[in-house]
């Protein structure tokens, strides 16, 4: 389920960065429209991927419940740590984007 | 309207109390009648209809509560819960009469 | 009341939240603890040994014990040990005594002997409190279900009131006084909204037959029992034949169930008319095996011949919906990490209520910041806030301390633990009433920090099963309670320190009057 958590976390991080206000604050430069649009697409795609993976791994009942729980936990961590440790969170998001899909693929192969 | 506790006119306090009662009792009446109507009239098995009626009745109660505090006057609050209650009572009463000869 | 829909909803949110907030806080906090009901029970009865699970063996032991001690009972109930519950629970009903004649015992899972554990309600106390509130039946259930409805109403009115729900989805700005409290309140409310909605609506579904009975009454007439047998698909009770007959070995019946559903864990096992010609044995699958309660997952055997008599009827879609809400609420299906998330979300729900109560008062106290005395009603809210939040935490700590300090052989020991909880809670109310607001907060939080922080030490000294031992033998239920207490202690110490410090800069910024016309409905809501 770690892969689901990481994908979901990365998804919300992307959706947050897709808002101009947060992008400026976190990355210290003004985004171009195409940046924001692609971040938004990437965010939703990551959330969808984590849903598909959760349902595939655990079935509808458990998968859906665990997916929602992990998303809520991930986004809560993001929002409440953001004012204190923004760099850590961005680092974790970067790691998640790489590690999430890899772990997801690994669990699909098994 | 000022909301300092001491400065509230009596009429305002009574109106709030009236709305609260409309929500609490009138809302419950409406929710219960919706529950009965759904339980008797939904064309699914008896136990399923009872479940559906109960599960939806809370949403009816919720909407009734919101109505009672969103509408413009306490009179409207009462009218808003009692009029549909009367309608549902007629429907549920007819259904009950037909099912229990 | 204010003009405009959003304003009216903000008003409703504010006042229903204030009136029921204190009780909701207690319900949420104890409900959150209930996700670790079995772990808390394990902590409060450290005498019960954990053994490797062997269901068939345990079932044999249960049958042996019941044969010897309740051979002529009207019915037996057996609950096998699980990952979370170390002991075998057995219970029986003496014939012709109705509900009063119920006896229950805990047996050691390996030896089958009665466990001599200290008398304590353990996690069951918090579990029962969160929906019965220590009130006589059925008032506690009515009141807590009503509170659940108010929570649902609060969520809906809160969403309506929250103008920038999407724009401020990721926003939390700490260190800005009232603004930060509102941010925090909104963010926890919105980000964990699916949980909040699920938990409050499912509470209504759990007790809907009690609080919304009109539909059942109209549809089933006087025979409400028929509703329950339709819903749960219960078998018709078989009456005793009055002829003694030897029973089949329960482990052999257990093996038959395992053949049908390999690996299934068992919930409770019921034996009707044991050692009688008409003995019936029913196995029900454990609720930890599926999200929703599954009535289809049950099997009834003839207790003498061992033949399968019937199995549970399949569920309809409507039943699955309501059983899913029940299952989601109780979270029995959750493994360790999902259980921890449940706990965290429960804490989040508690925090939403707590921040709401603090904001209601904070906003109104600002208006009286310059004068020395505050109006009586604000003082009342302040006292109730302190007692219902920090006081409740103190009471929970008192329960745990009483569990370790009361003599093990004390008569009515379990009740004394509950009394300690209630008395400390009452004392906190008294204390809050006589001390000035911030001091009262700081003192109660500080005392709570000490009480929770030292709990692991007390546990280690009084039982020898402290953290060093529990972690070494891998008893994570025991260690988990200790570590959570330690974490709670640290959190309360941090809060107490914040209360002791004079909040000069934050207060100044928050006290700056808002520009006229900039007061939004959101700000109204707190």
XYZ file of C-alpha atoms in Angstrom:
737
model
C 0.000 0.000 0.000
C 3.047 2.258 0.295
C 2.925 2.801 -3.454
C -0.696 3.982 -3.206
C 0.234 6.366 -0.407
C 3.181 7.801 -2.319
C 1.242 8.214 -5.561
C -1.625 9.906 -3.759
C 0.709 12.189 -1.841
C 2.533 13.190 -5.025
C -0.818 13.771 -6.697
C -1.961 16.221 -4.054
C 1.446 17.932 -4.047
C 1.086 18.480 -7.801
C -2.474 19.785 -7.400
C -1.277 22.202 -4.735
C 1.572 23.440 -6.925
C -0.925 23.846 -9.751
C -2.338 26.821 -7.838
C -0.453 29.964 -8.722
C -0.340 31.243 -5.144
C 1.266 28.077 -3.789
C 3.591 27.660 -6.792
C 5.054 31.110 -6.240
C 5.402 30.594 -2.532
C 7.060 27.193 -2.763
C 9.188 27.428 -5.893
C 9.985 31.138 -5.609
C 9.249 32.048 -9.216
C 6.191 32.814 -11.275
C 4.751 29.880 -13.140
C 3.740 29.941 -16.792
C 0.215 28.846 -17.653
C 1.480 25.653 -19.224
C 3.248 24.731 -15.982
C 0.083 25.045 -13.961
C -1.984 23.148 -16.508
C 0.461 20.270 -16.715
C 0.755 20.120 -12.927
C -3.004 19.912 -12.666
C -3.156 17.107 -15.206
C -0.280 15.303 -13.526
C -1.956 15.661 -10.132
C -5.247 14.152 -11.242
C -3.435 11.435 -13.190
C -1.429 10.467 -10.101
C -4.570 10.339 -7.950
C -6.289 8.198 -10.555
C -3.267 5.909 -10.793
C -3.238 5.442 -7.027
C -6.948 4.595 -7.092
C -6.502 2.027 -9.851
C -3.579 0.497 -8.015
C -5.421 0.374 -4.659
C -8.471 -1.299 -6.175
C -6.307 -3.682 -8.177
C -4.289 -4.720 -5.131
C -7.043 -4.911 -2.498
C -10.372 -5.183 -4.319
C -13.149 -2.606 -4.348
C -14.197 -2.659 -0.708
C -10.813 -2.521 0.995
C -9.108 -0.735 -1.891
C -11.502 2.180 -1.923
C -11.440 2.600 1.847
C -7.663 2.415 2.049
C -7.258 4.772 -0.904
C -9.422 7.452 0.707
C -7.695 6.977 4.070
C -4.219 7.302 2.555
C -5.183 10.346 0.495
C -6.628 12.091 3.538
C -3.529 11.288 5.589
C -1.176 12.432 2.829
C -2.869 15.738 2.127
C -3.251 16.479 5.848
C 0.471 15.944 6.329
C 1.166 18.205 3.338
C -1.050 21.079 4.463
C -0.053 21.138 8.121
C 3.678 20.691 7.599
C 3.904 23.126 4.674
C 4.420 26.282 6.776
C 7.155 24.586 8.809
C 9.081 22.255 6.497
C 8.284 23.117 2.868
C 11.574 21.789 1.486
C 11.159 18.407 3.170
C 7.663 18.061 1.781
C 8.780 18.996 -1.731
C 11.634 16.514 -1.412
C 9.230 13.830 -0.262
C 6.947 14.651 -3.207
C 9.877 14.308 -5.604
C 10.817 10.971 -4.058
C 7.171 9.854 -4.222
C 6.886 10.629 -7.926
C 9.783 8.272 -8.596
C 9.337 5.660 -5.880
C 5.518 5.434 -6.051
C 5.276 4.164 -9.633
C 8.279 1.870 -9.154
C 6.825 0.233 -6.045
C 3.438 0.101 -7.760
C 4.929 -1.751 -10.732
C 6.808 -4.069 -8.398
C 3.612 -4.983 -6.544
C 1.800 -5.575 -9.850
C 4.511 -7.971 -11.020
C 4.297 -10.031 -7.855
C -29.344 42.767 13.989
C -27.048 43.250 16.961
C -26.010 40.068 18.663
C -24.968 41.303 22.087
C -26.680 38.962 24.464
C -28.391 41.610 26.535
C -29.624 43.683 23.627
C -31.702 41.081 21.844
C -35.405 41.925 21.603
C -37.883 39.445 22.999
C -39.580 38.974 19.633
C -36.265 37.854 18.155
C -35.681 35.364 20.944
C -39.171 33.927 20.544
C -38.689 33.641 16.798
C -35.459 31.706 17.288
C -37.143 29.426 19.827
C -40.030 28.866 17.423
C -37.688 28.015 14.568
C -35.781 25.629 16.817
C -38.976 23.813 17.725
C -40.047 23.732 14.084
C -36.709 22.150 13.201
C -36.600 19.754 16.129
C -40.208 18.536 16.208
C -41.600 19.551 12.816
C -38.453 18.272 11.133
C -38.683 14.972 12.965
C -42.331 14.632 11.997
C -41.498 15.259 8.356
C -38.566 12.831 8.449
C -40.688 10.143 10.101
C -43.488 10.521 7.572
C -41.020 10.379 4.693
C -39.621 7.258 6.356
C -43.090 5.679 6.532
C -44.011 6.625 2.969
C -40.753 5.196 1.608
C -41.055 2.047 3.714
C -44.607 1.399 2.498
C -44.429 2.513 -1.120
C -40.976 1.673 -2.461
C -41.466 -1.380 -4.688
C -38.646 -3.454 -3.214
C -38.709 -6.128 -0.533
C -40.197 -5.163 2.818
C -36.954 -5.059 4.755
C -35.114 -3.179 1.993
C -37.851 -0.558 1.845
C -37.673 -0.136 5.615
C -33.890 0.305 5.419
C -34.158 2.789 2.564
C -36.817 4.774 4.410
C -34.729 5.044 7.557
C -31.481 5.847 5.777
C -33.043 8.629 3.695
C -35.124 10.018 6.550
C -31.993 11.508 8.145
C -31.309 13.486 4.994
C -34.907 14.746 5.088
C -34.380 15.759 8.711
C -31.175 17.535 7.757
C -32.849 19.467 4.953
C -35.782 20.357 7.211
C -33.349 21.701 9.807
C -31.575 23.806 7.233
C -34.874 25.079 5.875
C -36.111 26.106 9.313
C -33.131 28.375 9.864
C -32.666 29.559 6.284
C -36.203 30.719 5.544
C -37.278 34.293 6.115
C -39.575 33.933 9.134
C -40.522 31.496 11.848
C -43.997 31.150 10.278
C -42.434 30.014 7.030
C -40.307 27.536 8.957
C -43.415 25.875 10.366
C -45.278 26.016 7.065
C -42.288 24.558 5.274
C -42.201 21.458 7.459
C -45.915 21.011 8.157
C -47.248 21.338 4.599
C -45.126 18.524 3.136
C -45.788 16.532 6.328
C -49.520 16.776 5.708
C -49.074 15.647 2.108
C -46.886 12.719 3.144
C -49.333 11.820 5.916
C -52.140 11.504 3.353
C -49.982 9.409 1.020
C -48.650 7.208 3.810
C -52.128 6.886 5.340
C -53.613 5.702 2.040
C -50.776 3.237 1.537
C -51.160 1.955 5.091
C -54.912 1.580 4.651
C -54.469 -0.421 1.466
C -51.842 -2.718 2.943
C -53.666 -3.504 6.176
C -57.267 -4.390 5.322
C -30.138 35.055 12.848
C -28.744 36.931 9.918
C -30.037 37.770 6.496
C -28.862 35.627 3.633
C -28.514 31.862 3.281
C -24.808 31.634 3.996
C -25.119 33.874 7.037
C -28.034 31.858 8.365
C -26.035 28.656 7.977
C -23.052 30.263 9.705
C -25.340 31.178 12.588
C -26.692 27.636 12.789
C -23.168 26.196 12.637
C -22.000 28.500 15.421
C -24.784 27.867 17.884
C -25.439 24.173 17.408
C -21.668 23.739 17.545
C -21.423 25.596 20.819
C -24.334 23.876 22.555
C -23.378 20.331 21.594
C -19.648 20.841 21.113
C -18.659 19.835 24.633
C -20.534 16.577 24.468
C -19.374 15.905 20.910
C -15.786 16.424 22.014
C -16.181 13.735 24.671
C -17.950 11.380 22.254
C -15.254 11.814 19.606
C -12.365 11.450 22.027
C -13.663 8.294 23.673
C -14.816 6.966 20.304
C -11.314 7.486 18.961
C -9.894 5.535 21.895
C -12.360 2.766 21.055
C -10.465 2.016 17.842
C -7.911 0.531 20.220
C -10.504 -1.028 22.512
C -8.892 -4.443 22.576
C -5.397 -3.017 22.969
C -6.511 -0.850 25.902
C -8.240 -3.854 27.446
C -5.027 -5.827 27.052
C -3.123 -3.020 28.764
C -5.604 -2.879 31.618
C -5.536 -6.632 32.187
C -1.835 -7.420 31.878
C -2.357 -10.795 33.554
C -3.870 -12.241 30.370
C -1.165 -14.055 28.434
C -0.912 -13.937 24.667
C -0.290 -17.231 22.863
C 0.188 -18.233 19.250
C -3.262 -18.558 17.652
C -4.643 -22.082 17.304
C -8.417 -21.706 16.819
C -9.329 -25.401 16.720
C -7.391 -26.125 19.900
C -8.904 -23.103 21.671
C -12.385 -24.176 20.613
C -11.796 -27.626 22.095
C -10.706 -26.016 25.359
C -13.810 -23.828 25.383
C -16.058 -26.836 24.872
C -14.299 -28.757 27.645
C -14.712 -25.844 30.047
C -18.363 -25.246 29.174
C -19.191 -28.942 29.443
C -17.714 -29.041 32.893
C -19.180 -25.775 34.152
C -22.325 -25.062 32.141
C -23.388 -28.447 30.825
C -27.080 -27.757 31.283
C -27.125 -24.112 30.145
C -29.716 -22.933 27.632
C -27.028 -21.605 25.307
C -23.271 -21.040 25.045
C -21.348 -18.233 23.425
C -17.707 -18.605 22.486
C -15.350 -16.011 21.069
C -11.980 -17.314 19.936
C -8.714 -15.439 20.507
C -7.642 -13.162 17.661
C -4.675 -11.005 16.714
C -6.088 -8.378 19.044
C -7.785 -10.370 21.807
C -5.543 -12.847 23.606
C -8.108 -14.792 25.651
C -10.974 -17.143 24.815
C -14.248 -15.561 25.934
C -17.011 -17.919 26.924
C -20.471 -17.087 28.160
C -23.621 -18.993 28.888
C -27.226 -18.426 29.751
C -28.832 -20.457 32.493
C -32.188 -21.891 31.432
C -35.282 -19.869 32.268
C -33.455 -16.858 33.684
C -33.716 -14.517 30.712
C -31.100 -11.799 30.361
C -30.117 -11.830 34.018
C -28.725 -15.323 34.003
C -25.795 -14.497 31.750
C -22.337 -15.497 32.954
C -19.098 -14.773 31.115
C -15.485 -15.831 31.683
C -12.103 -15.337 30.044
C -10.034 -18.478 29.476
C -6.351 -18.778 28.784
C -5.916 -19.643 25.106
C -3.338 -22.367 25.749
C -4.448 -24.015 29.004
C -8.195 -23.363 28.969
C -8.088 -22.359 32.632
C -10.055 -19.316 33.808
C -7.791 -16.282 33.670
C -7.376 -14.591 37.017
C -7.122 -11.012 35.779
C -7.787 -7.792 37.653
C -11.359 -6.615 37.304
C -11.435 -3.803 34.756
C -13.686 -2.620 31.971
C -10.626 -1.547 30.013
C -11.239 -0.357 26.485
C -14.859 -1.401 26.766
C -15.449 1.502 29.157
C -14.468 4.126 26.562
C -16.344 2.216 23.878
C -19.549 2.113 25.922
C -19.120 5.693 27.101
C -18.908 7.034 23.563
C -22.453 6.009 22.760
C -24.076 5.537 26.184
C -22.413 8.374 28.085
C -22.851 6.509 31.394
C -26.536 7.462 31.253
C -29.405 5.045 31.877
C -30.650 3.115 28.860
C -31.835 4.332 26.374
C -31.132 8.009 27.079
C -27.395 7.827 26.471
C -27.900 6.251 23.070
C -30.548 8.805 22.129
C -28.374 11.696 23.203
C -25.230 10.481 21.469
C -27.161 9.728 18.278
C -28.622 13.212 18.453
C -25.098 14.590 18.808
C -24.084 12.621 15.715
C -26.910 14.320 13.833
C -25.707 17.714 15.053
C -22.202 16.794 13.857
C -23.604 15.962 10.420
C -25.528 19.218 10.424
C -22.383 21.043 11.518
C -20.438 19.539 8.627
C -23.057 20.497 6.059
C -23.569 24.006 7.413
C -19.801 24.343 7.733
C -19.295 23.496 4.072
C -21.997 25.957 3.059
C -20.401 28.633 5.219
C -16.864 27.993 3.982
C -16.720 30.268 0.944
C -13.236 29.473 -0.294
C -13.357 25.734 0.159
C -11.355 25.087 -3.022
C -9.276 28.238 -3.072
C -8.023 27.644 0.455
C -7.939 23.871 0.204
C -4.191 23.745 0.921
C -4.044 26.764 3.219
C -2.800 26.791 6.787
C -1.183 29.948 8.184
C 0.156 29.421 11.707
C 1.102 32.135 14.194
C -1.698 34.515 13.244
C -4.077 34.216 16.179
C -7.733 33.755 15.311
C -6.885 33.484 11.596
C -4.752 30.404 12.304
C -7.420 28.767 14.433
C -9.937 29.259 11.621
C -7.460 27.937 9.041
C -6.789 24.907 11.193
C -10.477 24.291 11.869
C -11.304 24.560 8.165
C -8.356 22.518 6.950
C -8.915 19.580 9.311
C -12.620 19.724 8.572
C -12.208 19.777 4.795
C -9.204 17.502 4.328
C -10.640 14.736 6.504
C -14.230 15.429 5.380
C -14.925 11.930 3.986
C -14.141 10.464 7.392
C -16.193 13.059 9.273
C -19.214 12.543 7.018
C -18.901 8.767 7.189
C -18.532 8.655 10.959
C -21.457 10.940 11.731
C -23.887 9.534 9.166
C -23.007 5.938 10.038
C -23.735 6.653 13.716
C -27.266 7.475 12.638
C -27.480 4.298 10.566
C -26.263 2.199 13.504
C -29.128 3.332 15.714
C -31.718 4.163 13.070
C -34.085 1.396 14.177
C -34.162 3.148 17.558
C -34.300 6.833 16.612
C -36.378 6.574 13.394
C -38.687 3.652 14.111
C -41.788 4.954 12.301
C -41.035 3.136 9.039
C -40.557 -0.229 10.726
C -43.659 0.304 12.838
C -45.821 1.142 9.821
C -44.417 -1.590 7.626
C -44.179 -4.414 10.167
C -47.002 -3.395 12.461
C -46.444 -4.748 15.940
C -43.980 -7.397 14.841
C -40.735 -5.431 14.932
C -38.929 -8.687 15.680
C -39.741 -9.777 12.166
C -37.786 -6.785 10.859
C -34.689 -7.948 12.691
C -35.035 -11.534 11.546
C -35.550 -10.300 7.961
C -32.470 -8.129 8.302
C -30.100 -10.539 9.982
C -31.605 -13.696 8.495
C -31.765 -15.374 11.881
C -32.736 -19.005 12.116
C -35.854 -19.936 13.968
C -34.900 -20.857 17.508
C -35.044 -24.603 18.100
C -36.361 -25.523 21.488
C -34.684 -28.135 23.621
C -35.891 -31.732 23.191
C -35.212 -32.582 26.801
C -33.256 -35.667 25.716
C -29.564 -35.711 26.597
C -27.307 -36.513 23.665
C -23.523 -36.277 23.290
C -22.385 -33.307 21.223
C -20.100 -33.436 18.241
C -16.624 -32.055 18.931
C -16.697 -28.344 18.090
C -13.221 -28.421 16.452
C -14.555 -30.908 13.898
C -17.364 -28.499 12.994
C -14.802 -25.704 12.825
C -12.857 -27.798 10.318
C -16.003 -28.102 8.173
C -16.329 -24.322 8.083
C -12.668 -23.988 7.153
C -13.248 -26.398 4.275
C -15.935 -24.087 2.893
C -14.058 -20.806 3.422
C -10.359 -21.525 3.887
C -8.610 -19.086 6.211
C -11.828 -17.495 7.472
C -11.552 -16.114 10.992
C -14.459 -16.789 13.295
C -16.441 -14.199 15.197
C -18.660 -15.643 17.844
C -19.770 -19.225 17.977
C -23.147 -19.918 19.500
C -24.442 -23.239 20.782
C -28.157 -23.586 21.431
C -29.369 -26.383 23.715
C -25.914 -27.831 24.344
C -25.793 -31.569 25.090
C -29.391 -31.962 23.966
C -30.927 -33.919 21.084
C -31.745 -30.569 19.454
C -28.344 -28.927 19.879
C -27.513 -26.299 17.222
C -24.063 -24.811 16.634
C -23.707 -21.588 14.621
C -20.448 -20.132 13.409
C -20.315 -16.488 12.360
C -17.423 -15.072 10.429
C -15.333 -12.441 12.224
C -16.139 -8.834 11.363
C -12.428 -8.317 10.803
C -12.738 -10.382 7.583
C -14.817 -7.870 5.598
C -15.606 -4.173 5.496
C -19.360 -4.709 5.739
C -21.071 -7.038 8.161
C -21.913 -10.198 6.158
C -24.950 -12.114 7.306
C -24.329 -14.651 4.556
C -21.100 -15.683 6.247
C -22.639 -17.892 8.907
C -23.179 -21.624 9.182
C -25.433 -23.622 11.489
C -24.805 -27.289 12.271
C -26.779 -29.967 14.003
C -24.843 -30.225 17.246
C -25.250 -33.988 17.569
C -24.836 -35.339 14.046
C -22.592 -32.497 12.898
C -24.570 -32.040 9.671
C -24.858 -28.560 8.155
C -28.428 -27.388 8.789
C -28.370 -23.979 7.150
C -26.084 -21.174 6.066
C -26.658 -17.427 6.077
C -28.956 -15.866 3.493
C -27.353 -13.569 0.913
C -27.530 -9.805 1.428
C -29.470 -7.408 -0.778
C -27.822 -4.244 -2.115
C -29.712 -2.146 0.430
C -28.509 -4.339 3.285
C -24.946 -4.133 2.001
C -25.244 -0.339 2.020
C -26.334 -0.146 5.632
C -23.993 -2.952 6.749
C -21.134 -1.116 5.037
C -21.837 2.041 6.995
C -21.875 0.014 10.200
C -18.626 -1.726 9.262
C -16.917 1.499 8.242
C -17.883 3.151 11.503
C -16.474 0.428 13.715
C -13.433 -0.300 11.565
C -13.126 -3.917 12.709
C -11.742 -4.816 9.284
C -8.792 -2.454 9.659
C -5.321 -3.929 10.029
C -2.691 -2.206 12.179
C -1.743 0.699 9.915
C -5.295 1.452 8.773
C -6.362 1.284 12.431
C -3.762 3.930 13.218
C -5.143 6.098 10.425
C -8.630 5.637 11.893
C -7.199 6.812 15.209
C -5.557 9.842 13.588
C -8.776 10.794 11.798
C -10.671 10.379 15.052
C -8.218 12.777 16.667
C -8.796 15.111 13.709
C -12.552 15.012 14.311
C -11.959 15.780 17.980
C -9.690 18.646 16.965
C -12.286 20.147 14.627
C -14.736 20.286 17.508
C -12.121 21.590 19.947
C -10.865 24.342 17.649
C -14.455 25.362 16.983
C -15.147 25.764 20.703
C -11.923 27.691 21.261
C -12.704 30.040 18.357
C -16.227 30.770 19.517
C -14.831 32.016 22.786
C -11.674 33.654 21.432
C -13.572 35.830 19.012
C -15.957 37.072 21.693
C -13.280 37.555 24.326
C -11.416 39.911 21.995
C -14.304 42.340 22.253
C -13.810 42.457 25.997
C -10.013 42.358 25.908
C -9.671 45.909 27.201
C -11.965 45.604 30.197
C -10.970 43.524 33.203
C -14.056 41.413 33.574
C -15.813 39.416 30.914
C -19.551 38.785 30.783
C -20.812 35.817 32.786
C -21.839 33.766 29.776
C -18.363 33.975 28.272
C -16.862 32.877 31.570
C -19.294 29.944 31.636
C -18.237 28.871 28.151
C -14.611 29.224 29.162
C -15.034 27.001 32.202
C -16.930 24.383 30.203
C -14.318 24.488 27.431
C -11.525 23.823 29.896
C -13.326 21.066 31.764
C -14.621 19.365 28.637
C -11.256 19.319 26.897
C -8.267 19.291 29.235
C -10.481 17.986 32.040
C -11.586 15.008 29.971
C -7.978 14.178 29.111
C -7.159 14.287 32.818
C -10.094 11.974 33.503
C -8.823 9.493 30.907
C -5.394 9.593 32.563
C -7.068 9.024 35.943
C -8.760 5.899 34.596
C -5.402 4.453 33.562
C -3.714 5.427 36.829
C -6.563 3.896 38.825
C -6.144 0.721 36.834
C -2.560 0.377 38.006
C -2.883 1.777 41.518
C -6.095 0.246 42.902
C -5.492 -2.999 44.799
C -6.014 -5.957 42.470
C -8.378 -7.663 44.910
C -10.508 -4.599 45.685
C -14.234 -5.278 45.767
C -16.015 -3.555 42.840
C -12.665 -2.585 41.355
C -13.932 -1.965 37.818
C -16.485 0.510 39.144
C -13.806 2.357 41.107
C -11.846 2.893 37.919
C -14.913 4.473 36.355
C -15.471 6.516 39.519
C -11.904 7.808 39.316
C -12.626 8.918 35.755
C -15.850 10.692 36.723
C -14.514 12.276 39.924
C -11.426 13.664 38.276
C -13.594 15.056 35.510
C -15.841 16.739 38.086
C -12.787 18.055 39.940
C -11.466 19.575 36.732
C -14.745 21.442 36.341
C -14.416 22.801 39.849
C -10.804 23.738 39.266
C -11.652 25.526 36.020
C -14.374 27.452 37.830
C -12.070 28.853 40.514
C -8.895 29.543 38.502
C -8.454 32.246 35.847
C -8.827 30.946 32.279
C -5.294 30.681 30.973
C -3.945 29.479 34.327
C -6.611 26.788 34.507
C -5.744 25.580 31.006
C -2.045 25.526 31.776
C -2.438 23.761 35.116
C -4.746 21.065 33.808
C -2.700 20.502 30.690
C 0.482 20.440 32.751
C -0.939 17.930 35.205
C -2.209 15.854 32.281
C 1.230 15.982 30.693
C 2.762 14.604 33.879
C 0.049 11.963 34.297
C 0.338 10.679 30.729
C 4.097 11.111 30.544
C 4.674 9.024 33.662
C 2.144 6.329 32.746
C 4.717 4.093 31.008
C 6.920 4.331 34.095
C 4.002 3.445 36.367
C 3.167 0.513 34.141
C 6.748 -0.732 34.214
C 7.014 -0.402 37.997
C 3.655 -1.946 38.850
C 3.495 -4.836 36.376
C 7.026 -5.346 35.107
C 5.596 -5.152 31.594
C 6.885 -1.666 30.803
C 8.248 -0.523 27.463
C 11.598 -2.317 27.781
C 9.847 -5.644 28.396
C 6.947 -5.144 25.971
C 9.180 -4.141 23.057
C 11.614 -6.970 23.791
C 8.867 -9.611 23.617
C 7.038 -7.858 20.764
C 3.888 -7.057 22.754
C 2.978 -4.081 20.602
C -0.484 -3.617 22.076
C 1.048 -2.997 25.503
C 3.898 -0.882 24.127
C 1.510 1.001 21.843
C -0.660 2.187 24.728
C 2.444 3.272 26.669
C 3.941 5.087 23.697
C 0.643 6.787 22.862
C 0.395 7.937 26.482
C 3.921 9.298 26.234
C 3.065 11.119 23.008
C -0.103 12.532 24.558
C 1.952 13.713 27.530
C 4.437 15.513 25.301
C 1.636 17.118 23.300
C -0.078 18.335 26.459
C 3.213 19.680 27.818
C 3.686 21.640 24.597
C 0.149 23.047 24.860
C 0.638 23.904 28.537
C 3.824 25.815 27.700
C 1.984 27.771 25.038
C -0.682 28.668 27.572
C 1.869 29.836 30.131
C 3.652 32.137 27.741
C 2.079 35.552 27.330
C 0.795 35.626 23.777
C 1.758 39.223 23.084
C 2.475 39.348 19.325
C -0.237 36.955 18.243
C -2.870 38.709 20.279
C -1.961 42.099 18.927
C -2.317 40.998 15.362
C -5.565 39.222 16.004
C -6.950 42.131 17.968
C -6.552 44.509 15.062
C -10.095 45.336 14.055
C -11.095 44.026 10.665
C -11.843 46.638 8.055
C -15.575 47.337 7.947
C -17.384 45.401 5.276
C -14.650 42.784 5.152
C -16.322 40.524 7.629
C -17.120 37.402 5.676
C -19.647 34.766 6.520
C -16.765 32.508 7.400
C -15.587 34.825 10.086
C -19.144 34.891 11.334
C -19.030 31.163 11.768
C -16.547 31.084 14.596
